[in-house]
Amino acid sequence: FEMHVTVKDTSRNILDYEVLTELDKMDSYLKREYGVGGMISVLTAIKSANQSSWLGLVDKYELPALEDYGKFEKGFNRMIRKYKRSLNDSTVKTPANSDIISTYLDTSLSIARVTGRMGDWGSKHIFQLNDNLAAFYKDSINNDLIDYTLTGTAHLIDKNNSRLSGNMMIGLLIA
């Protein structure tokens, strides 16, 4: 499973608390209703950092409270600034854990990637899950703040197979 999330409101970025709150809703939905496991995203990193700050308490694997979030945002922004400098200056050491930036964020902080694992449930079932996800997004997510696009190899193969089947049927009907 792969998803591309874009911040639509240009006055905000992925690390804004309101954006992360919407991502957290999507994250919960994808785990609970869509069946995505082993998800990784910038939200995962923030939840893990929050859990670590609570000495690893399992129930603290969550988005930190708004009043606590500032220290996490400040740390991530510092790491991102250092990462950007390291891209342009070979004398600047790449920060630890910068793979979360290079893999799951763009340097403008307007685009994020979400990945996870799913079983192979067949195209018909996945298309229904995609429709349900679109309805959830429309009804439960602040559409003015973020948008999403399903991406990844599995999604492209499903779309391609669907078109291939339709074109093959048209070809057989014409022949």
PDB file of C-alpha atoms in Angstrom:
ATOM      1  CA  PHE A   1       0.000   0.000   0.000  1.00  0.00           C
ATOM      2  CA  GLU A   2       1.267   3.459  -0.896  1.00  0.00           C
ATOM      3  CA  MET A   3      -0.355   6.848  -0.645  1.00  0.00           C
ATOM      4  CA  HIS A   4       0.782  10.333  -1.551  1.00  0.00           C
ATOM      5  CA  VAL A   5      -0.594  13.092   0.718  1.00  0.00           C
ATOM      6  CA  THR A   6      -0.476  16.744  -0.329  1.00  0.00           C
ATOM      7  CA  VAL A   7      -1.090  19.779   1.857  1.00  0.00           C
ATOM      8  CA  LYS A   8      -3.576  21.903  -0.085  1.00  0.00           C
ATOM      9  CA  ASP A   9      -3.460  24.940   2.209  1.00  0.00           C
ATOM     10  CA  THR A  10      -0.233  26.707   1.153  1.00  0.00           C
ATOM     11  CA  SER A  11       0.011  28.495   4.512  1.00  0.00           C
ATOM     12  CA  ARG A  12       0.576  25.129   6.213  1.00  0.00           C
ATOM     13  CA  ASN A  13       2.923  22.157   5.954  1.00  0.00           C
ATOM     14  CA  ILE A  14       2.915  18.455   6.836  1.00  0.00           C
ATOM     15  CA  LEU A  15       4.256  19.151  10.337  1.00  0.00           C
ATOM     16  CA  ASP A  16       1.410  21.506  11.295  1.00  0.00           C
ATOM     17  CA  TYR A  17      -0.599  19.971  14.093  1.00  0.00           C
ATOM     18  CA  GLU A  18      -3.915  20.364  12.245  1.00  0.00           C
ATOM     19  CA  VAL A  19      -2.479  18.540   9.206  1.00  0.00           C
ATOM     20  CA  LEU A  20      -1.118  15.749  11.406  1.00  0.00           C
ATOM     21  CA  THR A  21      -4.522  15.432  13.078  1.00  0.00           C
ATOM     22  CA  GLU A  22      -6.086  14.782   9.663  1.00  0.00           C
ATOM     23  CA  LEU A  23      -3.299  12.335   8.795  1.00  0.00           C
ATOM     24  CA  ASP A  24      -3.966  10.569  12.091  1.00  0.00           C
ATOM     25  CA  LYS A  25      -7.638  10.128  11.124  1.00  0.00           C
ATOM     26  CA  MET A  26      -6.548   8.667   7.772  1.00  0.00           C
ATOM     27  CA  ASP A  27      -4.003   6.442   9.522  1.00  0.00           C
ATOM     28  CA  SER A  28      -6.649   5.048  11.885  1.00  0.00           C
ATOM     29  CA  TYR A  29      -9.103   4.466   9.053  1.00  0.00           C
ATOM     30  CA  LEU A  30      -6.499   2.715   6.881  1.00  0.00           C
ATOM     31  CA  LYS A  31      -5.586   0.339   9.719  1.00  0.00           C
ATOM     32  CA  ARG A  32      -9.127  -0.326  10.900  1.00  0.00           C
ATOM     33  CA  GLU A  33     -11.171  -0.389   7.681  1.00  0.00           C
ATOM     34  CA  TYR A  34      -8.752  -0.770   4.777  1.00  0.00           C
ATOM     35  CA  GLY A  35      -6.591  -3.446   6.424  1.00  0.00           C
ATOM     36  CA  VAL A  36      -3.205  -1.757   6.043  1.00  0.00           C
ATOM     37  CA  GLY A  37      -0.553  -3.030   8.440  1.00  0.00           C
ATOM     38  CA  GLY A  38       3.002  -1.962   9.176  1.00  0.00           C
ATOM     39  CA  MET A  39       2.340   1.618   8.157  1.00  0.00           C
ATOM     40  CA  ILE A  40       5.245   4.043   7.926  1.00  0.00           C
ATOM     41  CA  SER A  41       4.978   7.806   7.493  1.00  0.00           C
ATOM     42  CA  VAL A  42       6.066  11.033   9.116  1.00  0.00           C
ATOM     43  CA  LEU A  43       3.179  10.449  11.542  1.00  0.00           C
ATOM     44  CA  THR A  44       4.778   7.132  12.534  1.00  0.00           C
ATOM     45  CA  ALA A  45       8.004   8.961  13.381  1.00  0.00           C
ATOM     46  CA  ILE A  46       6.170  11.546  15.486  1.00  0.00           C
ATOM     47  CA  LYS A  47       4.150   8.889  17.319  1.00  0.00           C
ATOM     48  CA  SER A  48       7.343   6.915  17.968  1.00  0.00           C
ATOM     49  CA  ALA A  49       9.108  10.024  19.268  1.00  0.00           C
ATOM     50  CA  ASN A  50       6.145  10.693  21.579  1.00  0.00           C
ATOM     51  CA  GLN A  51       6.222   7.110  22.846  1.00  0.00           C
ATOM     52  CA  SER A  52       9.975   7.387  23.472  1.00  0.00           C
ATOM     53  CA  SER A  53       9.475  10.575  25.468  1.00  0.00           C
ATOM     54  CA  TRP A  54       7.118   8.562  27.718  1.00  0.00           C
ATOM     55  CA  LEU A  55       9.773   5.865  28.306  1.00  0.00           C
ATOM     56  CA  GLY A  56       8.253   3.533  25.727  1.00  0.00           C
ATOM     57  CA  LEU A  57       4.739   3.253  27.177  1.00  0.00           C
ATOM     58  CA  VAL A  58       2.674   1.421  24.565  1.00  0.00           C
ATOM     59  CA  ASP A  59      -0.416   3.588  25.068  1.00  0.00           C
ATOM     60  CA  LYS A  60       1.660   6.702  24.272  1.00  0.00           C
ATOM     61  CA  TYR A  61       2.169   5.624  20.649  1.00  0.00           C
ATOM     62  CA  GLU A  62      -0.070   8.464  19.559  1.00  0.00           C
ATOM     63  CA  LEU A  63       0.042  11.993  18.256  1.00  0.00           C
ATOM     64  CA  PRO A  64       1.274  14.096  21.187  1.00  0.00           C
ATOM     65  CA  ALA A  65      -1.140  16.484  22.833  1.00  0.00           C
ATOM     66  CA  LEU A  66      -1.202  19.926  21.213  1.00  0.00           C
ATOM     67  CA  GLU A  67       0.516  21.539  24.208  1.00  0.00           C
ATOM     68  CA  ASP A  68       3.386  18.992  23.951  1.00  0.00           C
ATOM     69  CA  TYR A  69       3.725  18.994  20.170  1.00  0.00           C
ATOM     70  CA  GLY A  70       5.919  22.107  19.866  1.00  0.00           C
ATOM     71  CA  LYS A  71       9.082  20.323  21.018  1.00  0.00           C
ATOM     72  CA  PHE A  72       8.570  17.548  18.436  1.00  0.00           C
ATOM     73  CA  GLU A  73       7.885  20.021  15.627  1.00  0.00           C
ATOM     74  CA  LYS A  74      10.959  22.050  16.582  1.00  0.00           C
ATOM     75  CA  GLY A  75      13.149  18.930  16.529  1.00  0.00           C
ATOM     76  CA  PHE A  76      11.817  17.751  13.163  1.00  0.00           C
ATOM     77  CA  ASN A  77      12.249  21.213  11.633  1.00  0.00           C
ATOM     78  CA  ARG A  78      15.845  21.360  12.912  1.00  0.00           C
ATOM     79  CA  MET A  79      16.564  17.925  11.410  1.00  0.00           C
ATOM     80  CA  ILE A  80      14.984  18.975   8.088  1.00  0.00           C
ATOM     81  CA  ARG A  81      17.029  22.201   7.910  1.00  0.00           C
ATOM     82  CA  LYS A  82      20.211  20.218   8.539  1.00  0.00           C
ATOM     83  CA  TYR A  83      19.192  17.641   5.932  1.00  0.00           C
ATOM     84  CA  LYS A  84      18.613  20.396   3.340  1.00  0.00           C
ATOM     85  CA  ARG A  85      22.036  21.877   4.108  1.00  0.00           C
ATOM     86  CA  SER A  86      23.651  18.442   3.712  1.00  0.00           C
ATOM     87  CA  LEU A  87      22.134  18.120   0.222  1.00  0.00           C
ATOM     88  CA  ASN A  88      23.854  21.322  -0.903  1.00  0.00           C
ATOM     89  CA  ASP A  89      27.055  21.166   1.119  1.00  0.00           C
ATOM     90  CA  SER A  90      29.122  17.985   1.291  1.00  0.00           C
ATOM     91  CA  THR A  91      30.882  19.238   4.436  1.00  0.00           C
ATOM     92  CA  VAL A  92      27.598  19.120   6.393  1.00  0.00           C
ATOM     93  CA  LYS A  93      26.982  15.695   7.897  1.00  0.00           C
ATOM     94  CA  THR A  94      23.610  14.130   7.053  1.00  0.00           C
ATOM     95  CA  PRO A  95      21.554  13.977  10.255  1.00  0.00           C
ATOM     96  CA  ALA A  96      20.691  10.664  11.881  1.00  0.00           C
ATOM     97  CA  ASN A  97      17.265   9.342  10.898  1.00  0.00           C
ATOM     98  CA  SER A  98      17.240  11.531   7.789  1.00  0.00           C
ATOM     99  CA  ASP A  99      15.877   8.530   5.854  1.00  0.00           C
ATOM    100  CA  ILE A 100      12.393   9.479   7.134  1.00  0.00           C
ATOM    101  CA  ILE A 101      12.833  12.809   5.352  1.00  0.00           C
ATOM    102  CA  SER A 102      14.245  11.484   2.099  1.00  0.00           C
ATOM    103  CA  THR A 103      11.740   8.637   1.883  1.00  0.00           C
ATOM    104  CA  TYR A 104       8.554  10.057   3.385  1.00  0.00           C
ATOM    105  CA  LEU A 105       8.719  13.863   2.969  1.00  0.00           C
ATOM    106  CA  ASP A 106       9.661  16.333   0.307  1.00  0.00           C
ATOM    107  CA  THR A 107      11.907  19.162   1.433  1.00  0.00           C
ATOM    108  CA  SER A 108       9.121  21.749   1.002  1.00  0.00           C
ATOM    109  CA  LEU A 109       7.064  19.796   3.588  1.00  0.00           C
ATOM    110  CA  SER A 110       4.018  19.986   1.337  1.00  0.00           C
ATOM    111  CA  ILE A 111       4.033  16.326   0.273  1.00  0.00           C
ATOM    112  CA  ALA A 112       4.279  13.164   2.349  1.00  0.00           C
ATOM    113  CA  ARG A 113       4.325   9.465   1.552  1.00  0.00           C
ATOM    114  CA  VAL A 114       2.519   6.755   3.504  1.00  0.00           C
ATOM    115  CA  THR A 115       3.431   3.097   3.020  1.00  0.00           C
ATOM    116  CA  GLY A 116       2.124  -0.120   4.505  1.00  0.00           C
ATOM    117  CA  ARG A 117       1.498  -3.798   3.886  1.00  0.00           C
ATOM    118  CA  MET A 118      -1.662  -5.502   2.703  1.00  0.00           C
ATOM    119  CA  GLY A 119      -2.704  -8.922   1.580  1.00  0.00           C
ATOM    120  CA  ASP A 120      -3.582  -9.635  -2.045  1.00  0.00           C
ATOM    121  CA  TRP A 121      -7.360  -9.513  -1.825  1.00  0.00           C
ATOM    122  CA  GLY A 122      -8.095  -9.094  -5.513  1.00  0.00           C
ATOM    123  CA  SER A 123      -8.937  -6.049  -7.576  1.00  0.00           C
ATOM    124  CA  LYS A 124     -12.686  -6.109  -6.999  1.00  0.00           C
ATOM    125  CA  HIS A 125     -12.252  -5.961  -3.219  1.00  0.00           C
ATOM    126  CA  ILE A 126      -9.521  -3.301  -3.450  1.00  0.00           C
ATOM    127  CA  PHE A 127     -11.667  -1.124  -5.738  1.00  0.00           C
ATOM    128  CA  GLN A 128     -14.449  -1.298  -3.126  1.00  0.00           C
ATOM    129  CA  LEU A 129     -11.969  -0.351  -0.387  1.00  0.00           C
ATOM    130  CA  ASN A 130     -10.802   2.573  -2.551  1.00  0.00           C
ATOM    131  CA  ASP A 131     -14.402   3.771  -2.980  1.00  0.00           C
ATOM    132  CA  ASN A 132     -14.964   3.503   0.779  1.00  0.00           C
ATOM    133  CA  LEU A 133     -11.738   5.434   1.411  1.00  0.00           C
ATOM    134  CA  ALA A 134     -12.873   8.191  -0.965  1.00  0.00           C
ATOM    135  CA  ALA A 135     -16.186   8.430   0.913  1.00  0.00           C
ATOM    136  CA  PHE A 136     -14.351   8.558   4.264  1.00  0.00           C
ATOM    137  CA  TYR A 137     -12.068  11.304   2.957  1.00  0.00           C
ATOM    138  CA  LYS A 138     -15.040  13.324   1.686  1.00  0.00           C
ATOM    139  CA  ASP A 139     -17.045  12.962   4.914  1.00  0.00           C
ATOM    140  CA  SER A 140     -14.416  12.867   7.674  1.00  0.00           C
ATOM    141  CA  ILE A 141     -11.262  14.679   6.533  1.00  0.00           C
ATOM    142  CA  ASN A 142     -10.758  18.420   6.139  1.00  0.00           C
ATOM    143  CA  ASN A 143     -10.674  18.507   2.329  1.00  0.00           C
ATOM    144  CA  ASP A 144      -9.418  22.117   2.327  1.00  0.00           C
ATOM    145  CA  LEU A 145      -6.316  21.061   4.252  1.00  0.00           C
ATOM    146  CA  ILE A 146      -5.061  17.844   2.613  1.00  0.00           C
ATOM    147  CA  ASP A 147      -5.603  15.672  -0.425  1.00  0.00           C
ATOM    148  CA  TYR A 148      -4.436  12.135  -1.182  1.00  0.00           C
ATOM    149  CA  THR A 149      -3.593   9.967  -4.162  1.00  0.00           C
ATOM    150  CA  LEU A 150      -3.178   6.206  -4.061  1.00  0.00           C
ATOM    151  CA  THR A 151       0.135   5.270  -5.645  1.00  0.00           C
ATOM    152  CA  GLY A 152       2.516   2.331  -5.784  1.00  0.00           C
ATOM    153  CA  THR A 153       3.048  -0.717  -7.931  1.00  0.00           C
ATOM    154  CA  ALA A 154       0.046  -2.721  -6.706  1.00  0.00           C
ATOM    155  CA  HIS A 155      -2.334   0.161  -7.402  1.00  0.00           C
ATOM    156  CA  LEU A 156      -0.903   0.694 -10.884  1.00  0.00           C
ATOM    157  CA  ILE A 157      -1.116  -3.027 -11.697  1.00  0.00           C
ATOM    158  CA  ASP A 158      -4.783  -3.130 -10.582  1.00  0.00           C
ATOM    159  CA  LYS A 159      -5.610  -0.090 -12.737  1.00  0.00           C
ATOM    160  CA  ASN A 160      -3.715  -1.522 -15.707  1.00  0.00           C
ATOM    161  CA  ASN A 161      -5.367  -4.954 -15.400  1.00  0.00           C
ATOM    162  CA  SER A 162      -8.792  -3.338 -15.224  1.00  0.00           C
ATOM    163  CA  ARG A 163      -8.155  -1.393 -18.430  1.00  0.00           C
ATOM    164  CA  LEU A 164      -6.584  -4.400 -20.125  1.00  0.00           C
ATOM    165  CA  SER A 165      -9.631  -6.560 -19.360  1.00  0.00           C
ATOM    166  CA  GLY A 166     -12.002  -3.924 -20.686  1.00  0.00           C
ATOM    167  CA  ASN A 167      -9.989  -3.397 -23.865  1.00  0.00           C
ATOM    168  CA  MET A 168      -9.751  -7.151 -24.434  1.00  0.00           C
ATOM    169  CA  MET A 169     -13.541  -7.509 -24.119  1.00  0.00           C
ATOM    170  CA  ILE A 170     -14.104  -4.680 -26.596  1.00  0.00           C
ATOM    171  CA  GLY A 171     -11.636  -6.303 -28.992  1.00  0.00           C
ATOM    172  CA  LEU A 172     -13.425  -9.655 -28.743  1.00  0.00           C
ATOM    173  CA  LEU A 173     -16.803  -8.041 -29.317  1.00  0.00           C
ATOM    174  CA  ILE A 174     -15.535  -6.226 -32.399  1.00  0.00           C
ATOM    175  CA  ALA A 175     -13.861  -9.359 -33.804  1.00  0.00           C
TER     176      ALA A 175
END
